[in-house]
Amino acid sequence: MTPRLCFCRNGMQQRKNSWMDGMPGTQCPIAPGTNFTYKWQAKDQIGSFFYFPSLGMQRAAGGYGPISVVSRLLIPVPFDPPAEDLVVLVGDWYTKDHAVMSRLLDAGRSIGRPAGVLINGKGGKDAAAAPMFTFEAGKTYRLRVCNTGIKSSLNFRIQGHDMKLVEMDGSHTVQDMYDSLDVHAGHCFSVLVDADQKPGDYYMVASTRFIHDPHSVSAVIRYAGSSNTPPPPDVPEPPEGWAWSINQWRSFRWNLTASAARPNPQGSYHYGQINITRTIKLLISRGHIDGKLRYGFNGVSHVDADTPLKLAEYFNATDGVFKYNQMADVPPAVNGPMRVTPSVITAEFRTFIEVVFENPEKSMDSLHLDGYAFFAVGMGPGKWSPELRKTYNLLDAVSRHTVQVYPRSWTAIMLTFDNAGMWNIRSNIWERHYLGEQVYVSVTSPERSLRDEYNMPDGALRCGKVIGLPLPPSYNPAR
């Protein structure tokens, strides 16, 4: 049976246009044998992103690809043009079919550990059978590295070469040098690599982190004109432990001197001086319902409705589809039974909000927010408390769309909810996402103005309760 599909563009903000976000809470699935054209702007953004199928466990089956957004010609970039702009998609790989994975999770079982790691769709001997990239000595290359996998954090490195970090999740960074970089599920970064070594072959390596039974994949970079000298036998090993990874994250800084599109125009550069109007603390919850494992936030496990949440809201047809704010801003004092329901919270338009994620689990999590860039201001072990705000980076935290949360640790982000629409907060650990670790945020403009949000596009798909309903009145003309 041919599956239905939705496609999400991971990290693209879809300004005023959650209709094109490609999540089941905002779009009806594309039926078998039909097609759908996404129309959207890469507004106020530059950087490295990717798209993927967002329904069920389909992300595990592939169907993903890169999106590279370059600066306009009049906007200076804080480094010289590279000889080539290359894409490196790394991710864990499973032998199980995505439908089999769904059945395992529905039966209360786990998808288990990955069978390997892929680079640009190749693994094992296939990845190293022929050069993946060719470098010319003396030139500099840009590599856009994204973790498109469904579970594993990876460490990326190039044999004999250092990497200069220049961009992360759509923001220019302070240009520090690294011999390896951790890239977590859903994250992207760009590095500049100088071809300054002796001509020959060198391995580009991605290895799983923080799990038993580790896996690695190696692909070959070949210098042009070399005599096919095999790569040196000493393949660099990945780092060990959580502390190394946390310390590396703390070294990342936003490049405040770069002239480029800014992903948070409403929040300004001085985000640390804006008063927080609300704190939302999201505790990752895990429990069993009818003997089956579920994940969620604050005791609520999300399940998709037959009618996309955005459509139900737009047509004023939420009765029987979802109720707002079934989840509180703070987790319950005592862990009770989890509830399974479509989970939607509301946020006041253009307010500056702090969101704190707490991960009590023994494994890594990676959290993503559609529609926005946020400032990842702090993280640390244990439970979060207000006193820990003293440890925040309130000057130059990187503006990004995805952030990791280490086991039994917390991570804090800040952002202005200035993009009207219905937006998904989710785990990039896809079995957790499938089992309910997600929530939608409804941000509505009180003026119902086209300045703040587009009407539903004419070609938008309809399904569920909104089939046959008359269109609501248009939003007010922009003033």
Coordinates of C-alpha atoms in Angstrom, one line a residue:
M1 CA 0.0 0.0 0.0
T2 CA 1.4 3.4 -1.0
P3 CA 1.7 5.6 2.1
R4 CA 0.4 9.1 2.5
L5 CA 3.1 11.8 2.9
C6 CA 4.0 15.2 4.4
F7 CA 7.3 16.9 4.1
C8 CA 8.9 19.2 6.7
R9 CA 11.7 21.6 6.0
N10 CA 13.7 21.3 9.2
G11 CA 14.7 24.8 10.4
M12 CA 13.0 26.8 7.7
Q13 CA 10.9 29.4 9.5
Q14 CA 8.0 29.6 7.1
R15 CA 7.3 33.2 8.2
K16 CA 3.5 33.9 8.5
N17 CA 3.0 30.6 6.7
S18 CA 2.6 27.5 9.0
W19 CA 0.3 26.2 6.2
M20 CA 3.5 25.1 4.5
D21 CA 5.3 23.7 7.5
G22 CA 4.7 20.1 6.4
M23 CA 3.7 18.6 9.8
P24 CA 0.5 16.6 10.4
G25 CA -0.7 19.3 12.7
T26 CA -0.7 21.9 10.0
Q27 CA -1.3 20.0 6.7
C28 CA -3.4 17.2 5.4
P29 CA -1.3 14.3 4.1
I30 CA -0.6 14.0 0.4
A31 CA -2.7 11.1 -0.8
P32 CA -1.2 8.3 -2.9
G33 CA -1.1 9.0 -6.6
T34 CA -1.4 12.8 -6.1
N35 CA 1.0 15.6 -5.8
F36 CA 1.3 18.8 -3.8
T37 CA 3.5 21.9 -4.4
Y38 CA 4.9 23.6 -1.3
K39 CA 5.3 27.4 -1.8
W40 CA 7.4 29.3 0.8
Q41 CA 10.1 31.9 1.2
A42 CA 13.5 31.5 2.8
K43 CA 12.8 34.9 4.5
D44 CA 15.5 36.5 6.7
Q45 CA 17.5 33.2 6.7
I46 CA 20.8 31.8 5.5
G47 CA 22.5 28.5 6.2
S48 CA 22.2 24.8 6.1
F49 CA 18.9 22.8 6.4
F50 CA 17.2 19.7 5.2
Y51 CA 13.8 18.3 4.4
F52 CA 12.3 14.9 5.4
P53 CA 9.0 13.0 5.4
S54 CA 7.2 13.7 8.7
L55 CA 4.4 11.2 9.0
G56 CA 4.8 8.1 11.3
M57 CA 8.3 6.6 11.1
Q58 CA 8.8 7.4 7.4
R59 CA 11.8 9.5 8.3
A60 CA 13.7 6.3 8.8
A61 CA 13.1 5.2 5.2
G62 CA 15.0 8.1 3.6
G63 CA 13.3 10.7 1.4
Y64 CA 15.4 13.5 2.9
G65 CA 17.6 16.0 1.2
P66 CA 19.6 19.2 1.7
I67 CA 18.4 22.8 1.6
S68 CA 21.2 25.4 1.3
V69 CA 20.2 29.0 1.6
V70 CA 22.8 31.5 0.5
S71 CA 23.1 35.2 1.2
R72 CA 22.0 37.7 -1.3
L73 CA 24.9 39.1 -3.4
L74 CA 24.8 42.5 -1.7
I75 CA 25.2 41.0 1.8
P76 CA 28.8 40.3 2.7
V77 CA 29.6 36.8 4.1
P78 CA 32.3 36.7 6.8
F79 CA 34.6 34.4 4.9
D80 CA 36.0 34.2 1.3
P81 CA 34.0 32.2 -1.2
P82 CA 35.1 28.5 -1.0
A83 CA 36.3 26.5 -4.0
E84 CA 33.2 24.3 -3.6
D85 CA 30.1 24.2 -1.4
L86 CA 29.6 20.5 -0.5
V87 CA 26.8 18.7 1.4
V88 CA 27.4 15.9 3.9
L89 CA 24.3 14.2 5.2
V90 CA 25.2 11.8 8.1
G91 CA 22.8 9.7 10.1
D92 CA 22.1 6.4 11.7
W93 CA 20.7 3.5 9.6
Y94 CA 18.3 0.7 10.4
T95 CA 17.6 -2.5 8.5
K96 CA 14.0 -2.5 9.7
D97 CA 11.3 -1.0 7.4
H98 CA 9.6 2.1 8.7
A99 CA 6.3 0.3 8.8
V100 CA 7.9 -2.5 10.8
M101 CA 9.2 0.2 13.2
S102 CA 5.7 1.6 13.6
R103 CA 4.3 -1.8 14.4
L104 CA 7.0 -2.4 17.0
L105 CA 6.3 0.9 18.7
D106 CA 2.5 0.3 18.6
A107 CA 3.1 -3.0 20.3
G108 CA 5.0 -1.4 23.1
R109 CA 8.4 -2.5 21.9
S110 CA 11.5 -0.5 20.9
I111 CA 13.1 -0.1 17.5
G112 CA 16.4 -1.0 19.0
R113 CA 19.9 0.2 18.1
P114 CA 21.0 1.2 14.6
A115 CA 22.7 -1.2 12.3
G116 CA 25.2 1.4 11.1
V117 CA 25.8 5.0 10.0
L118 CA 25.5 6.5 6.5
I119 CA 27.2 9.4 4.7
N120 CA 25.2 10.7 1.8
G121 CA 23.2 7.5 1.7
K122 CA 26.2 5.2 1.7
G123 CA 27.5 2.9 4.4
G124 CA 30.2 0.3 5.1
K125 CA 32.4 -0.6 2.1
D126 CA 30.2 1.3 -0.3
A127 CA 31.0 4.6 1.4
A128 CA 34.7 4.1 1.0
A129 CA 34.7 2.3 -2.4
A130 CA 35.3 5.5 -4.4
P131 CA 36.2 9.1 -3.5
M132 CA 33.1 11.0 -2.3
F133 CA 34.8 14.4 -2.8
T134 CA 37.9 15.6 -4.6
F135 CA 40.0 18.4 -3.2
E136 CA 42.6 20.5 -5.0
A137 CA 45.7 21.3 -2.9
G138 CA 45.8 24.8 -1.6
K139 CA 42.1 25.5 -1.9
T140 CA 39.4 25.8 0.8
Y141 CA 36.1 23.9 0.8
R142 CA 32.8 24.4 2.7
L143 CA 31.2 21.3 4.0
R144 CA 27.5 21.6 5.2
V145 CA 27.0 18.7 7.6
C146 CA 23.6 17.7 8.8
N147 CA 22.5 14.8 11.1
T148 CA 19.4 13.4 9.2
G149 CA 19.2 10.3 11.4
I150 CA 16.4 9.3 13.8
K151 CA 18.2 8.6 17.0
S152 CA 22.0 8.8 17.3
S153 CA 24.2 11.7 18.1
L154 CA 27.3 11.6 15.8
N155 CA 30.8 12.9 15.9
F156 CA 32.2 14.2 12.6
R157 CA 35.9 14.6 11.7
I158 CA 38.3 14.5 8.8
Q159 CA 41.6 12.6 9.0
G160 CA 44.5 15.0 9.2
H161 CA 42.4 18.1 8.7
D162 CA 41.1 20.7 11.1
M163 CA 37.7 22.3 10.5
K164 CA 36.8 26.0 11.0
L165 CA 33.2 26.3 12.2
V166 CA 31.4 29.2 10.3
E167 CA 27.7 28.5 10.5
M168 CA 25.2 26.5 12.6
D169 CA 21.5 26.0 12.1
G170 CA 21.2 29.1 10.0
S171 CA 23.5 31.5 11.9
H172 CA 27.1 32.6 11.3
T173 CA 29.3 31.6 14.2
V174 CA 32.5 32.8 15.7
Q175 CA 35.1 31.1 13.6
D176 CA 36.9 28.7 15.9
M177 CA 38.9 25.6 14.9
Y178 CA 37.9 22.0 15.8
D179 CA 39.4 18.6 15.1
S180 CA 36.0 17.0 15.5
L181 CA 32.4 18.2 16.1
D182 CA 29.4 16.5 17.6
V183 CA 26.3 16.8 15.5
H184 CA 23.0 15.7 17.2
A185 CA 19.8 14.5 15.5
G186 CA 18.3 17.3 13.4
H187 CA 21.4 19.7 13.7
C188 CA 23.3 21.2 10.9
F189 CA 26.6 23.1 10.7
S190 CA 29.1 24.4 8.1
V191 CA 32.9 24.1 8.3
L192 CA 35.7 25.4 6.1
V193 CA 38.4 22.9 5.4
D194 CA 41.8 23.8 3.9
A195 CA 43.3 21.3 1.5
D196 CA 46.7 21.7 3.1
Q197 CA 47.9 18.2 3.5
K198 CA 50.1 15.9 1.4
P199 CA 48.2 14.8 -1.7
G200 CA 46.5 11.4 -1.2
D201 CA 43.4 10.0 0.2
Y202 CA 41.9 10.9 3.6
Y203 CA 38.9 9.5 5.6
M204 CA 35.9 11.6 6.5
V205 CA 34.4 9.8 9.5
A206 CA 31.1 9.9 11.4
S207 CA 30.7 7.8 14.6
T208 CA 27.8 7.3 17.0
R209 CA 28.1 8.8 20.4
F210 CA 26.8 7.9 23.9
I211 CA 25.5 4.4 23.0
H212 CA 26.7 0.9 23.5
D213 CA 27.8 -1.1 20.4
P214 CA 29.2 2.0 18.5
H215 CA 29.2 2.3 14.8
S216 CA 31.2 4.4 12.3
V217 CA 31.3 5.1 8.6
S218 CA 34.2 6.4 6.6
A219 CA 34.2 8.1 3.2
V220 CA 37.2 9.1 1.1
I221 CA 38.3 12.6 0.2
R222 CA 40.9 12.5 -2.5
Y223 CA 43.4 15.2 -3.5
A224 CA 43.3 15.8 -7.3
G225 CA 46.4 14.5 -9.1
S226 CA 47.4 12.2 -6.3
S227 CA 48.6 8.6 -7.1
N228 CA 45.6 7.1 -5.2
T229 CA 47.7 6.8 -2.0
P230 CA 45.4 4.9 0.4
P231 CA 44.3 6.8 3.6
P232 CA 46.6 6.6 6.6
P233 CA 45.8 3.6 8.8
D234 CA 45.4 5.7 11.9
V235 CA 41.7 6.7 11.7
P236 CA 40.9 9.2 14.4
E237 CA 38.8 7.9 17.2
P238 CA 35.7 9.9 18.5
P239 CA 35.9 11.6 21.8
E240 CA 34.5 9.9 24.9
G241 CA 32.0 11.1 27.5
W242 CA 29.3 13.7 28.0
A243 CA 31.6 16.4 29.5
W244 CA 33.6 16.8 26.3
S245 CA 30.4 17.4 24.3
I246 CA 28.9 19.9 26.8
N247 CA 32.2 21.8 26.9
Q248 CA 32.2 21.9 23.1
W249 CA 28.7 23.3 23.0
R250 CA 29.8 26.0 25.5
S251 CA 32.5 27.1 23.0
F252 CA 30.0 28.0 20.3
R253 CA 29.3 31.7 19.9
W254 CA 27.1 33.8 17.6
N255 CA 29.1 36.0 15.1
L256 CA 27.7 39.4 16.1
T257 CA 29.9 41.2 13.6
A258 CA 28.6 39.3 10.5
S259 CA 26.3 41.2 8.2
A260 CA 23.6 38.8 7.2
A261 CA 19.9 38.0 7.5
R262 CA 19.0 37.8 11.1
P263 CA 16.7 35.0 12.2
N264 CA 15.1 36.9 15.1
P265 CA 14.3 40.4 13.9
Q266 CA 11.7 41.1 16.5
G267 CA 13.9 40.0 19.5
S268 CA 16.8 42.3 18.5
Y269 CA 20.5 41.5 19.0
H270 CA 20.3 42.3 22.7
Y271 CA 18.1 39.4 23.7
G272 CA 19.7 39.2 27.2
Q273 CA 18.2 42.7 28.0
I274 CA 14.6 41.7 27.2
N275 CA 12.3 41.0 30.1
I276 CA 11.0 37.4 30.2
T277 CA 7.2 37.5 30.3
R278 CA 6.6 33.7 30.7
T279 CA 8.6 30.6 31.6
I280 CA 7.5 27.3 30.2
K281 CA 9.2 24.3 31.8
L282 CA 8.8 21.1 29.7
L283 CA 9.7 17.9 31.6
I284 CA 10.1 15.0 29.3
S285 CA 7.6 12.4 30.5
R286 CA 7.7 8.6 30.0
G287 CA 5.0 6.2 31.1
H288 CA 2.9 3.2 30.1
I289 CA -0.8 3.3 29.0
D290 CA -2.5 0.0 28.6
G291 CA 0.9 -1.6 28.9
K292 CA 2.4 0.4 26.0
L293 CA 5.2 3.0 26.2
R294 CA 4.4 6.6 25.7
Y295 CA 6.5 9.8 25.8
G296 CA 5.3 13.4 26.3
F297 CA 5.8 16.7 28.0
N298 CA 4.5 17.5 31.5
G299 CA 2.4 14.3 31.6
V300 CA 0.6 14.9 28.2
S301 CA 1.5 12.6 25.3
H302 CA 0.5 14.1 21.9
V303 CA -1.4 12.1 19.3
D304 CA -2.3 13.5 15.9
A305 CA -5.9 14.3 15.1
D306 CA -7.8 13.3 12.0
T307 CA -8.2 17.0 11.2
P308 CA -4.9 19.0 11.2
L309 CA -4.9 21.3 14.2
K310 CA -4.2 24.5 12.2
L311 CA -7.2 23.8 9.9
A312 CA -9.5 23.1 12.8
E313 CA -8.4 26.4 14.4
Y314 CA -8.7 28.4 11.2
F315 CA -12.2 27.1 10.4
N316 CA -13.3 27.5 14.1
A317 CA -14.0 23.7 14.2
T318 CA -11.9 22.7 17.2
D319 CA -14.8 21.0 19.0
G320 CA -14.1 17.3 19.0
V321 CA -10.6 17.8 17.6
F322 CA -8.5 19.4 20.4
K323 CA -8.7 21.6 23.5
Y324 CA -6.2 24.3 24.2
N325 CA -3.7 24.2 27.1
Q326 CA -4.2 20.6 28.3
M327 CA -0.6 20.9 29.6
A328 CA 0.5 23.4 32.3
D329 CA 3.6 25.6 32.1
V330 CA 5.2 23.6 34.8
P331 CA 5.2 19.8 35.2
P332 CA 2.9 18.3 37.9
A333 CA 4.4 18.0 41.3
V334 CA 3.7 14.3 41.4
N335 CA 4.0 12.1 38.4
G336 CA 0.5 10.8 37.7
P337 CA -0.8 8.8 34.8
M338 CA -0.1 10.2 31.4
R339 CA -2.9 11.5 29.2
V340 CA -2.9 10.9 25.4
T341 CA -4.5 13.8 23.5
P342 CA -3.7 16.3 20.8
S343 CA -1.6 18.7 22.7
V344 CA -1.8 22.5 21.9
I345 CA -0.7 25.4 24.1
T346 CA -1.2 29.0 23.3
A347 CA 1.4 31.8 23.3
E348 CA 0.8 35.5 23.3
F349 CA 1.9 37.1 20.1
R350 CA 5.3 38.9 20.3
T351 CA 6.0 38.0 23.8
F352 CA 9.5 37.1 25.0
I353 CA 9.4 33.6 26.5
E354 CA 11.9 31.3 28.3
V355 CA 11.5 27.5 27.6
V356 CA 13.3 25.0 29.8
F357 CA 13.6 21.4 28.8
E358 CA 14.4 18.8 31.4
N359 CA 15.5 15.3 30.4
P360 CA 15.3 12.8 33.3
E361 CA 16.0 9.9 31.0
K362 CA 19.3 8.0 30.7
S363 CA 19.7 8.8 27.0
M364 CA 20.2 11.9 24.9
D365 CA 17.4 14.0 23.5
S366 CA 17.4 16.6 20.8
L367 CA 14.5 19.2 20.7
H368 CA 13.4 21.3 17.7
L369 CA 10.9 24.2 17.4
D370 CA 9.3 24.9 14.0
G371 CA 8.7 28.4 12.8
Y372 CA 11.5 30.1 14.9
A373 CA 15.1 30.6 15.7
F374 CA 15.8 30.7 19.4
F375 CA 18.8 31.5 21.7
A376 CA 20.1 28.4 23.4
V377 CA 21.3 30.2 26.5
G378 CA 22.1 27.5 29.0
M379 CA 22.4 23.8 29.9
G380 CA 23.7 21.7 32.7
P381 CA 23.3 18.5 34.8
G382 CA 20.4 17.8 37.1
K383 CA 17.2 19.8 37.5
W384 CA 16.7 23.4 36.5
S385 CA 16.0 26.1 39.0
P386 CA 15.7 29.9 38.6
E387 CA 19.1 30.4 40.3
L388 CA 20.7 28.8 37.2
R389 CA 19.8 31.8 35.1
K390 CA 23.0 33.3 36.5
T391 CA 24.9 30.8 34.3
Y392 CA 23.1 31.8 31.0
N393 CA 24.9 33.2 28.1
L394 CA 23.0 36.5 27.6
L395 CA 25.3 38.0 25.0
D396 CA 26.2 35.8 22.1
A397 CA 24.4 32.4 22.3
V398 CA 23.9 31.0 18.8
S399 CA 20.5 31.7 17.3
R400 CA 19.3 28.2 16.1
H401 CA 16.4 25.9 15.7
T402 CA 17.5 22.7 17.4
V403 CA 19.3 22.0 20.7
Q404 CA 20.4 18.9 22.5
V405 CA 19.4 17.9 26.1
Y406 CA 21.8 15.6 27.8
P407 CA 20.7 12.7 30.0
R408 CA 19.4 13.8 33.4
S409 CA 20.1 17.4 32.4
W410 CA 18.4 20.6 31.4
T411 CA 18.6 23.1 28.5
A412 CA 17.1 26.6 28.4
I413 CA 16.2 28.6 25.4
M414 CA 14.7 32.1 24.9
L415 CA 12.7 33.5 21.9
T416 CA 10.1 36.0 20.8
F417 CA 6.9 34.4 19.6
D418 CA 6.6 36.8 16.7
N419 CA 5.6 34.3 14.0
A420 CA 1.9 33.8 13.9
G421 CA 0.8 30.2 13.2
M422 CA 0.6 26.7 14.6
W423 CA 4.1 25.4 15.3
N424 CA 5.5 22.0 16.5
I425 CA 7.9 21.5 19.4
R426 CA 9.2 18.0 19.1
S427 CA 11.9 15.5 19.9
N428 CA 14.2 14.6 17.0
I429 CA 14.6 11.2 18.5
W430 CA 12.0 9.9 16.2
E431 CA 10.6 7.0 18.3
R432 CA 10.0 9.5 21.1
H433 CA 8.3 11.8 18.6
Y434 CA 6.2 9.0 17.3
L435 CA 5.2 8.0 20.9
G436 CA 4.1 11.5 21.8
E437 CA 7.0 13.7 22.8
Q438 CA 5.7 16.8 21.0
V439 CA 3.4 19.7 21.5
Y440 CA 2.0 22.4 19.2
V441 CA 2.1 26.1 20.0
S442 CA -0.7 28.3 18.6
V443 CA 0.4 31.9 18.1
T444 CA -2.3 34.2 16.9
S445 CA -2.2 37.8 16.0
P446 CA -5.0 39.7 17.9
E447 CA -5.4 42.0 14.9
R448 CA -6.0 39.1 12.5
S449 CA -3.9 41.0 10.0
L450 CA -2.3 39.8 6.8
R451 CA 0.7 41.7 8.1
D452 CA 1.2 38.9 10.6
E453 CA -0.2 35.8 8.9
Y454 CA -1.3 34.6 5.5
N455 CA -4.7 33.3 4.8
M456 CA -5.0 29.6 4.0
P457 CA -3.6 29.1 0.5
D458 CA -6.1 28.4 -2.3
G459 CA -4.5 25.0 -3.1
A460 CA -4.2 23.8 0.5
L461 CA -5.4 20.3 1.1
R462 CA -8.6 19.6 3.1
C463 CA -9.4 16.6 5.2
G464 CA -11.3 15.6 8.3
K465 CA -13.9 18.0 9.7
V466 CA -13.1 20.9 7.4
I467 CA -14.1 19.2 4.2
G468 CA -17.0 21.2 2.6
L469 CA -16.9 24.1 5.1
P470 CA -17.0 27.6 3.8
L471 CA -13.9 29.7 4.0
P472 CA -13.6 31.9 7.0
P473 CA -13.4 35.7 6.5
S474 CA -10.0 36.8 5.2
Y475 CA -7.5 38.3 7.6
N476 CA -7.6 42.1 7.7
P477 CA -5.5 44.0 5.1
A478 CA -2.0 44.8 6.2
R479 CA -1.6 48.3 7.5

